[in-house]
mmCIF file of C-alpha atoms in Angstrom:
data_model
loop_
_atom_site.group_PDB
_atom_site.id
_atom_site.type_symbol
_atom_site.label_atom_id
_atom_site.label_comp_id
_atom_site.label_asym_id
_atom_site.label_seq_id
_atom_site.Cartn_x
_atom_site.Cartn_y
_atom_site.Cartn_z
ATOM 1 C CA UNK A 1 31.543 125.583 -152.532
ATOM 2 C CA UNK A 2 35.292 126.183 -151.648
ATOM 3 C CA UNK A 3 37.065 128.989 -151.475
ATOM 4 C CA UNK A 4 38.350 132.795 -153.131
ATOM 5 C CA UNK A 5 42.045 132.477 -153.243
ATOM 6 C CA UNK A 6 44.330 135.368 -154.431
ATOM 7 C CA UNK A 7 47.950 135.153 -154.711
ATOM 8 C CA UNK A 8 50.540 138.238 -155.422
ATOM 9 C CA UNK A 9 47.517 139.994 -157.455
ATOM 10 C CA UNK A 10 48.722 143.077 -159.359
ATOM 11 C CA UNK A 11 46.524 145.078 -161.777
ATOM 12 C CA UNK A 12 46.192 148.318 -163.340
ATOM 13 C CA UNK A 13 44.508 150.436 -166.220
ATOM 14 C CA UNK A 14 46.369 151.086 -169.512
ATOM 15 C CA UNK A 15 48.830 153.522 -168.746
ATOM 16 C CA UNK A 16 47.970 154.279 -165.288
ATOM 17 C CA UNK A 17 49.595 153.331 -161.867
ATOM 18 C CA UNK A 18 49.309 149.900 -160.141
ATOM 19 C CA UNK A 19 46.358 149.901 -158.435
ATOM 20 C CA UNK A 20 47.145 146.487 -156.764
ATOM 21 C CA UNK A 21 50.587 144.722 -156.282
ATOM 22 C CA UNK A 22 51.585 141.637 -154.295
ATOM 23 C CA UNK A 23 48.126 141.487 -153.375
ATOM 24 C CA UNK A 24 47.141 137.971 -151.193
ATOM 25 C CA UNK A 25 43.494 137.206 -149.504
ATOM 26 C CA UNK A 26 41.536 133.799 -148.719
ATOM 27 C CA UNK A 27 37.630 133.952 -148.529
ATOM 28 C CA UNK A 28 36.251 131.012 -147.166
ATOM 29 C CA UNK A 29 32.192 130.893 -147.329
ATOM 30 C CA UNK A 30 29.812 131.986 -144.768
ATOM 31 C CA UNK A 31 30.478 135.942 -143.726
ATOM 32 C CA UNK A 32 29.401 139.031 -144.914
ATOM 33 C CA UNK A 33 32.793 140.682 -145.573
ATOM 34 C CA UNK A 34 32.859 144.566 -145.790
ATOM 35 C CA UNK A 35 35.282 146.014 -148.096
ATOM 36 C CA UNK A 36 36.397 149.752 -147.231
ATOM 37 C CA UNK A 37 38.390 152.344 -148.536
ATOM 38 C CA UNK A 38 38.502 155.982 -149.717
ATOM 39 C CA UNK A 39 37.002 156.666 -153.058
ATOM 40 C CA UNK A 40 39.516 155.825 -155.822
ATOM 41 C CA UNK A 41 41.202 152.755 -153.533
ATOM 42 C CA UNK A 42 39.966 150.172 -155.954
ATOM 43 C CA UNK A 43 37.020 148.747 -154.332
ATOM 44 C CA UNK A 44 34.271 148.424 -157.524
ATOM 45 C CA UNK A 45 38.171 147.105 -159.530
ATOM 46 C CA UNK A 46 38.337 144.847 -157.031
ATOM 47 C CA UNK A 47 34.823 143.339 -157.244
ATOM 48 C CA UNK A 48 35.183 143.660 -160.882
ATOM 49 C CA UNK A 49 37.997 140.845 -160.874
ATOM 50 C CA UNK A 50 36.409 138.703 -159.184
ATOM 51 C CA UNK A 51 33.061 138.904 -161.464
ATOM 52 C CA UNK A 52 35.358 138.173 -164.110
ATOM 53 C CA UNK A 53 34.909 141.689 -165.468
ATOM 54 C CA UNK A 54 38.327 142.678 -165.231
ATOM 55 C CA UNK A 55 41.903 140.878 -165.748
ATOM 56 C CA UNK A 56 44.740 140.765 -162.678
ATOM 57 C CA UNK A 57 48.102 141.582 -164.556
ATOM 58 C CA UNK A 58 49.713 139.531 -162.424
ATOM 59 C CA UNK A 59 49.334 136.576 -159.892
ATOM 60 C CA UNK A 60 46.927 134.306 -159.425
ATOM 61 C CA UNK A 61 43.509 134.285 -158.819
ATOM 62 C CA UNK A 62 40.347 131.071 -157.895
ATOM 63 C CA UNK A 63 37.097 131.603 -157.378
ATOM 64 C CA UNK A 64 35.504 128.456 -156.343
ATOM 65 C CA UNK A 65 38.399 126.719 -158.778
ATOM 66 C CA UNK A 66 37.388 128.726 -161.340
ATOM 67 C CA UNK A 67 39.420 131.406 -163.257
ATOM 68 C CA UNK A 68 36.701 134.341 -163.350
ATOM 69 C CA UNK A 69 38.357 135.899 -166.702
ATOM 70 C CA UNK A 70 37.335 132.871 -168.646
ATOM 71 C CA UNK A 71 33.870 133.430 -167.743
ATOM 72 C CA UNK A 72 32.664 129.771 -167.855
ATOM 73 C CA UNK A 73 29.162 128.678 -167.335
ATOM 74 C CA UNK A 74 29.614 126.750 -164.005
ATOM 75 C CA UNK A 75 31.253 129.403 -162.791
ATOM 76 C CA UNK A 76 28.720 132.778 -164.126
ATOM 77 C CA UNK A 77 25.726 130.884 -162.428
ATOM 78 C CA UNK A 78 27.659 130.760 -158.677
ATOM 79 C CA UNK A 79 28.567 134.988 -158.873
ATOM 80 C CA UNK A 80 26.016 137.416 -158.566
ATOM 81 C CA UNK A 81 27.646 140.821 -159.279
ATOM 82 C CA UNK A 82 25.753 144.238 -158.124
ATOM 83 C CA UNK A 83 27.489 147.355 -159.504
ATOM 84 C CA UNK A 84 26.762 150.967 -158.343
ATOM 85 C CA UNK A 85 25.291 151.852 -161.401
ATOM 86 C CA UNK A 86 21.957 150.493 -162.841
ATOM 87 C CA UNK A 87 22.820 147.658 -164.695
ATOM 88 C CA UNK A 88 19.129 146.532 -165.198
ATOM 89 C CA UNK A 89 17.221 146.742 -168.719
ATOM 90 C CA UNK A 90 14.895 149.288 -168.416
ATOM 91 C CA UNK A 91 12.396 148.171 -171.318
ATOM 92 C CA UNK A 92 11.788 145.446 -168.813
ATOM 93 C CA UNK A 93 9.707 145.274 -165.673
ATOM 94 C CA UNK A 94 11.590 143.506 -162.600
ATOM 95 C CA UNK A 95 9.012 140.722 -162.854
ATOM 96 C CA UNK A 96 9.468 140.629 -166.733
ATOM 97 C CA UNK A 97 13.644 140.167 -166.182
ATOM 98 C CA UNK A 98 13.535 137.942 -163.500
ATOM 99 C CA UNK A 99 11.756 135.434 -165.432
ATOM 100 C CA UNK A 100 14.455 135.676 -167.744
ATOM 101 C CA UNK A 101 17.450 135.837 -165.461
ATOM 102 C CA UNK A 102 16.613 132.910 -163.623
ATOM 103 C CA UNK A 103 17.415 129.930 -165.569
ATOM 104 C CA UNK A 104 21.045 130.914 -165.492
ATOM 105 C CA UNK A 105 20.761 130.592 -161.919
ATOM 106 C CA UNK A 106 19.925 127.191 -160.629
ATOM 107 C CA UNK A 107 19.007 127.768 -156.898
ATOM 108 C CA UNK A 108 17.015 131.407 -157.655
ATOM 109 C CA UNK A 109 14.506 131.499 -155.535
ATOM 110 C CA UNK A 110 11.315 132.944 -157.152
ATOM 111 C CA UNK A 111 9.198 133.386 -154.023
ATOM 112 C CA UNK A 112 12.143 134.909 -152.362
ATOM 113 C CA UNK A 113 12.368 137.311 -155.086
ATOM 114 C CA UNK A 114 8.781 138.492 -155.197
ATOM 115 C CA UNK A 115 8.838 138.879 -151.397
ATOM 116 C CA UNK A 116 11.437 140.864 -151.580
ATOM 117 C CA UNK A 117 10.407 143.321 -153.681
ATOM 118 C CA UNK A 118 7.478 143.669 -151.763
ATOM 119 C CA UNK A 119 9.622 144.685 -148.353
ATOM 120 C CA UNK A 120 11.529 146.973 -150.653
ATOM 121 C CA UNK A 121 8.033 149.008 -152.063
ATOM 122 C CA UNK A 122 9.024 148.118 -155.320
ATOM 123 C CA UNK A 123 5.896 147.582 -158.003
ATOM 124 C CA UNK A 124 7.202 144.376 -160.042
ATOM 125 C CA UNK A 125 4.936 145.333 -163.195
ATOM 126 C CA UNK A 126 6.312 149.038 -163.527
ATOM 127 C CA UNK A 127 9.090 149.041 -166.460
ATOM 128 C CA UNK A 128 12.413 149.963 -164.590
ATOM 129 C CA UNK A 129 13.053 153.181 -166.675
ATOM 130 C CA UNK A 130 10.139 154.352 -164.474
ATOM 131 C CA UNK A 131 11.791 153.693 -160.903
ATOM 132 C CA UNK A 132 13.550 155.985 -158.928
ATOM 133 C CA UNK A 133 17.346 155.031 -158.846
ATOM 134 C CA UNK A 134 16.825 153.743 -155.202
ATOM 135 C CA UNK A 135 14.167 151.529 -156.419
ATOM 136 C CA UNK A 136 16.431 150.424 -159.586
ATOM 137 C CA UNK A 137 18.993 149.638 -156.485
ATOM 138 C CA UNK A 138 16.477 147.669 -154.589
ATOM 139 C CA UNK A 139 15.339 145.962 -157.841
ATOM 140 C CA UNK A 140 19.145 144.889 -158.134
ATOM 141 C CA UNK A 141 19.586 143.460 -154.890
ATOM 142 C CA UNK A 142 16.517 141.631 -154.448
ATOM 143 C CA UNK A 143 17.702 139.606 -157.541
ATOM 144 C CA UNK A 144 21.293 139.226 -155.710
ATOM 145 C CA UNK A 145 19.353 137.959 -152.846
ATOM 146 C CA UNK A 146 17.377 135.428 -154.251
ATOM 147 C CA UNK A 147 19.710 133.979 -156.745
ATOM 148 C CA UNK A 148 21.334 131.159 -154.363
ATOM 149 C CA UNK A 149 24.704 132.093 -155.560
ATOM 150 C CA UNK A 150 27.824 131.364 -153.543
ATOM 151 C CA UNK A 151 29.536 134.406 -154.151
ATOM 152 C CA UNK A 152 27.432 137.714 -154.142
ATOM 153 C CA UNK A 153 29.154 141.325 -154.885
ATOM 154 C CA UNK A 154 27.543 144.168 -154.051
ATOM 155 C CA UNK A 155 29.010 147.598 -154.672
ATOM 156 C CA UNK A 156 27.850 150.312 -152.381
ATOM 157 C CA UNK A 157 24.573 148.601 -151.850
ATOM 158 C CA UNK A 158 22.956 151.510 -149.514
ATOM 159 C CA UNK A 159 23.651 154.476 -152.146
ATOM 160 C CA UNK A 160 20.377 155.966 -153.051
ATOM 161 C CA UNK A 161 18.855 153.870 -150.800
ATOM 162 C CA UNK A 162 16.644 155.795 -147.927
ATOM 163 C CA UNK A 163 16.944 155.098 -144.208
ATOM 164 C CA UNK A 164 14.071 152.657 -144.066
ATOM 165 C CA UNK A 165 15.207 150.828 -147.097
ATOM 166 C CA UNK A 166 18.489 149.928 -145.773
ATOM 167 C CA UNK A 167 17.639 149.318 -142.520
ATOM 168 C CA UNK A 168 15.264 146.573 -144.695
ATOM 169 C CA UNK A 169 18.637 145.592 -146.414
ATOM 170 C CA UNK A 170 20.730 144.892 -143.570
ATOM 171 C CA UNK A 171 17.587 142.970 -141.942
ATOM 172 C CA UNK A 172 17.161 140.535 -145.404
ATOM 173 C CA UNK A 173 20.905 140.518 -146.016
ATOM 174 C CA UNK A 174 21.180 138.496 -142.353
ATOM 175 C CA UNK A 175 18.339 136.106 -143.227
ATOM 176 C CA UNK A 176 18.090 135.249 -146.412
ATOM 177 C CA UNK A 177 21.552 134.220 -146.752
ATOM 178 C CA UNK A 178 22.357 130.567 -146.137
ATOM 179 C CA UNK A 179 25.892 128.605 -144.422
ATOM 180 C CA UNK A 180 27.546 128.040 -148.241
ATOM 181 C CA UNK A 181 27.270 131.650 -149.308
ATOM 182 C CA UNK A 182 29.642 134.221 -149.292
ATOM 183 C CA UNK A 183 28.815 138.314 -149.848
ATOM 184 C CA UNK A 184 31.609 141.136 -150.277
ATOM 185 C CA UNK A 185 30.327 144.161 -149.888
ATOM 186 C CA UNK A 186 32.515 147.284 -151.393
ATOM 187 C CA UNK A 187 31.279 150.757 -149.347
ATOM 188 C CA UNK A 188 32.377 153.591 -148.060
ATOM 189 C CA UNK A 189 29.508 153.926 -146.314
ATOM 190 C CA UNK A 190 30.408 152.294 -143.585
ATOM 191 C CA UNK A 191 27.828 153.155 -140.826
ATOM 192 C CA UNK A 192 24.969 151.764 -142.703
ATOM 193 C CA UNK A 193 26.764 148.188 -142.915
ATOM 194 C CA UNK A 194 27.034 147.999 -138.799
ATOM 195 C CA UNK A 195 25.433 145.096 -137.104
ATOM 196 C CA UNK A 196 25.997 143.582 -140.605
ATOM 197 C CA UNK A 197 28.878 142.263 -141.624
ATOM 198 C CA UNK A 198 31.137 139.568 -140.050
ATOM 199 C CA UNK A 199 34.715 140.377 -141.263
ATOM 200 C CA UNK A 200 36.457 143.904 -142.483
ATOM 201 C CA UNK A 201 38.739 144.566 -144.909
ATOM 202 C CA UNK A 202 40.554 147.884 -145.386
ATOM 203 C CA UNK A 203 41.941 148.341 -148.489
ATOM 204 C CA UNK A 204 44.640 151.374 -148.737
ATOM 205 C CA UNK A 205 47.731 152.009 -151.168
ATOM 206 C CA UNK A 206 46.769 148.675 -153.268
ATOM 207 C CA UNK A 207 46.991 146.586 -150.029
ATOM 208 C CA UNK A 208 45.032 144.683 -147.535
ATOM 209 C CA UNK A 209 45.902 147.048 -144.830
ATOM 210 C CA UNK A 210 43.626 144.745 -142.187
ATOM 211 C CA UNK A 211 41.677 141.730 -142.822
ATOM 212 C CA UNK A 212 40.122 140.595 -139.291
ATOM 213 C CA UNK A 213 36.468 139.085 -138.171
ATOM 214 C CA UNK A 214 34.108 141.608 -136.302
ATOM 215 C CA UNK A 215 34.288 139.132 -133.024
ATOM 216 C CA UNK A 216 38.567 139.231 -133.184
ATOM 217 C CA UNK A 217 38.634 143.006 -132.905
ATOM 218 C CA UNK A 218 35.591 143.551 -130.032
ATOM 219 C CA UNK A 219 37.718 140.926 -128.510
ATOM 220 C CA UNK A 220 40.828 142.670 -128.614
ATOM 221 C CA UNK A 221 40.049 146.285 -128.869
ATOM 222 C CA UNK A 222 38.383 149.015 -126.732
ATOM 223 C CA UNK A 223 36.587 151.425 -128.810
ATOM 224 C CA UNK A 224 35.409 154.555 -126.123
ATOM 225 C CA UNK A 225 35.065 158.051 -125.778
ATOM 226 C CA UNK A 226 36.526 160.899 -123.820
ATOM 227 C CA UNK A 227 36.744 164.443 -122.803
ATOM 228 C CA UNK A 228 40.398 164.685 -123.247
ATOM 229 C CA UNK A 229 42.933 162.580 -124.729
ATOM 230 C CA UNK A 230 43.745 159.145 -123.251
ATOM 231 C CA UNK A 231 47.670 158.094 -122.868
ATOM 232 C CA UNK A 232 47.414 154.787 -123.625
ATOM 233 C CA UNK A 233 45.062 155.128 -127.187
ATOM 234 C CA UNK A 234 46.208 153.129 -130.155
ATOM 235 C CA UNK A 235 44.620 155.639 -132.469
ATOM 236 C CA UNK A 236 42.113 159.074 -131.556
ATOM 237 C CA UNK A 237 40.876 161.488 -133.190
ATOM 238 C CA UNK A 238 39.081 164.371 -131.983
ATOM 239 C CA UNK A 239 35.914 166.627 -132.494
ATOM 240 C CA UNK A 240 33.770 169.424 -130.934
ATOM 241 C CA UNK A 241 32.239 167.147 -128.610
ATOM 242 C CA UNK A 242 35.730 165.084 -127.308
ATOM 243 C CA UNK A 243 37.972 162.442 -127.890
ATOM 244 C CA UNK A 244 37.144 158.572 -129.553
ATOM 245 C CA UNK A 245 39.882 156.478 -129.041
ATOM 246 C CA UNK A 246 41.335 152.665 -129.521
ATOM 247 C CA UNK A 247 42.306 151.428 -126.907
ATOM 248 C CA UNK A 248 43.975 147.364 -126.805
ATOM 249 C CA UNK A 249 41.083 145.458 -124.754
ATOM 250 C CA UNK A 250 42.787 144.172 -121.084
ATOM 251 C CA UNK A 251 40.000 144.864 -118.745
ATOM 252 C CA UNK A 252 37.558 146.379 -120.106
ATOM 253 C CA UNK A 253 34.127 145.723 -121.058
ATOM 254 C CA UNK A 254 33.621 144.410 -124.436
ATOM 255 C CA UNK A 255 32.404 147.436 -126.982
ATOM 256 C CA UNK A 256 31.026 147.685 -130.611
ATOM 257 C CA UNK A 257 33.436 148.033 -133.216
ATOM 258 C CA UNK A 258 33.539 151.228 -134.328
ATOM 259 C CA UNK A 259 34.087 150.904 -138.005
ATOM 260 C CA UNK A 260 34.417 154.141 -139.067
ATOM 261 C CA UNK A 261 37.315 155.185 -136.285
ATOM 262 C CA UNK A 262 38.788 151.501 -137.095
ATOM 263 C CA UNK A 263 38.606 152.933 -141.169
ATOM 264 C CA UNK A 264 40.461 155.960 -140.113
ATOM 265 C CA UNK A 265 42.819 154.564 -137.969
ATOM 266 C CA UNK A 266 44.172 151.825 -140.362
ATOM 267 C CA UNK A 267 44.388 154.228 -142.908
ATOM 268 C CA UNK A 268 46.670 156.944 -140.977
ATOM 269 C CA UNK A 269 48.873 153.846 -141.030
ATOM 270 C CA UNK A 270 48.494 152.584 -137.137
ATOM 271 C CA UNK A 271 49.433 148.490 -136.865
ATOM 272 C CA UNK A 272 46.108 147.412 -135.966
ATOM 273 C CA UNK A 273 46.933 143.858 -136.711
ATOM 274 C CA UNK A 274 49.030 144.056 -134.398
ATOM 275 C CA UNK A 275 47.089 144.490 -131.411
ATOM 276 C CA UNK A 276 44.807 141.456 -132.161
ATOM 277 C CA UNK A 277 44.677 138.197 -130.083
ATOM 278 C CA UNK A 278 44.531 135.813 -132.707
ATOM 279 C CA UNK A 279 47.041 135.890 -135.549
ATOM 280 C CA UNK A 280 45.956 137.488 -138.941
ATOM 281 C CA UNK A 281 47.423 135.222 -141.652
ATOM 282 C CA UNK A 282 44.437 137.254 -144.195
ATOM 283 C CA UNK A 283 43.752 133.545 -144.518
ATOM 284 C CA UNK A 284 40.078 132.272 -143.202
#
């Protein structure tokens, strides 16, 4: 389908503070990408502009060759946007709005859709006023999932969502989506996207603080655990129980990333970037 390209994006709300400036990324198709930051970092404002929901006040902006503010047809039926918030009509049963969401989208996959609903527990002939706001959630992504879009958004997916259910998640997420799709995933949840995703983003202060795939930083980094501090650590942090640290990966074994020590890292401001083998151009 081509690519997300954003060039020296700026934006902000009337009369507030830039919430992005000078802002560049590339997203080519085929990852999961997980977007993190602290609450108020601009992660649903991000999402929002590339839906099409929102304006940049500066800089460019292509999805697919598409500008998203002008909302054209060919470019509404390749985005599939989940917000946090129940965006569903709850007159409506899930069955009753998929059959009228899916014309818009011409690769929805109906039998995907019911099947998914199923995995989720979710009764497709109960109106969605009655649903629990998990279920709502579930509702929400099933329809993400099953409308062959290239580019699906999906902000903090796994709120209100119980252990089984996203375990469920992560498992469809992986399979369902094919070679020519793209999902960004905005969460600070981060432990419930592990094993997931296949590129991070940390968004601090209106930048891009790191932009690197999962495979780049096991390859490069040692993520471990100590009873007292280590000299040579990139980043630790400490608790009751010891020391995790980063470590840059000579001869060690490979280890899983640990996202949320990564998150906390990047954001205290240490060069992660730095320490990775391959260069990070944010450009994919």
């Amino acid at each position: 389908m081509g690519k997300v390209v954003i060039e020296q994006m700026g934006f902000s709300y009337p009369g507030k503070p830039k919430l992005f400036e000078g802002l560049d990324l590339t997203l080519a198709s085929g990852q999961v990408v997980g977007l993190l930051g602290k609450n108020g970092a601009g992660k649903s404002s991000f999402l929002q502009i590339l839906a099409g929901l929102l304006f940049p006040n500066d800089g460019q902006l292509s999805v697919f060759g598409y500008i998203p503010e002008q909302r054209s047809p060919a470019f509404l039926q390749e985005v599939f946007f989940v917000p946090d918030e129940n965006f569903l009509p709850e007159h409506l049963s899930a069955q009753a709005y998929q059959l009228i969401l899916q014309p818009f989208y011409p690769r929805f996959d109906r039998e995907t859709f019911t099947r998914l609903l199923d995995r989720f527990e979710v009764n497709s002939q109960e109106k969605i006023k009655n649903l629990s706001f998990g279920q709502q959630k579930k509702v929400g992504l099933a329809m993400a999932l099953s409308s062959g879009c290239a580019l699906i958004l999906l902000d903090e997916p796994t709120n209100g969502l119980d252990i089984s259910s996203k375990s469920a998640f992560r498992k469809e997420l992986i399979s369902v989506l094919s070679e020519d799709q793209t999902v960004v995933i905005a969460t600070h949840l981060i432990r419930d996207l592990e094993n997931t995703l296949d590129r991070v983003m940390i968004l601090d202060q209106g930048q891009i603080k790191l932009d690197a795939d999962l495979s780049d930083l096991a390859d490069s980094l040692h993520f471990g655990f100590s009873q007292s501090e280590v000299s040579d650590a990139i980043f630790s942090q400490s608790s009751a129980l010891g020391v995790q640290f980063i470590q840059e990966r000579t001869t060690q074994a490979q280890t899983v990333v640990n996202l949320e020590l990564l998150f906390e890292g990047v954001t205290a401001g240490v060069p992660i970037a730095s320490f990775l083998s391959k260069t990070n151009s944010l450009t994919v």
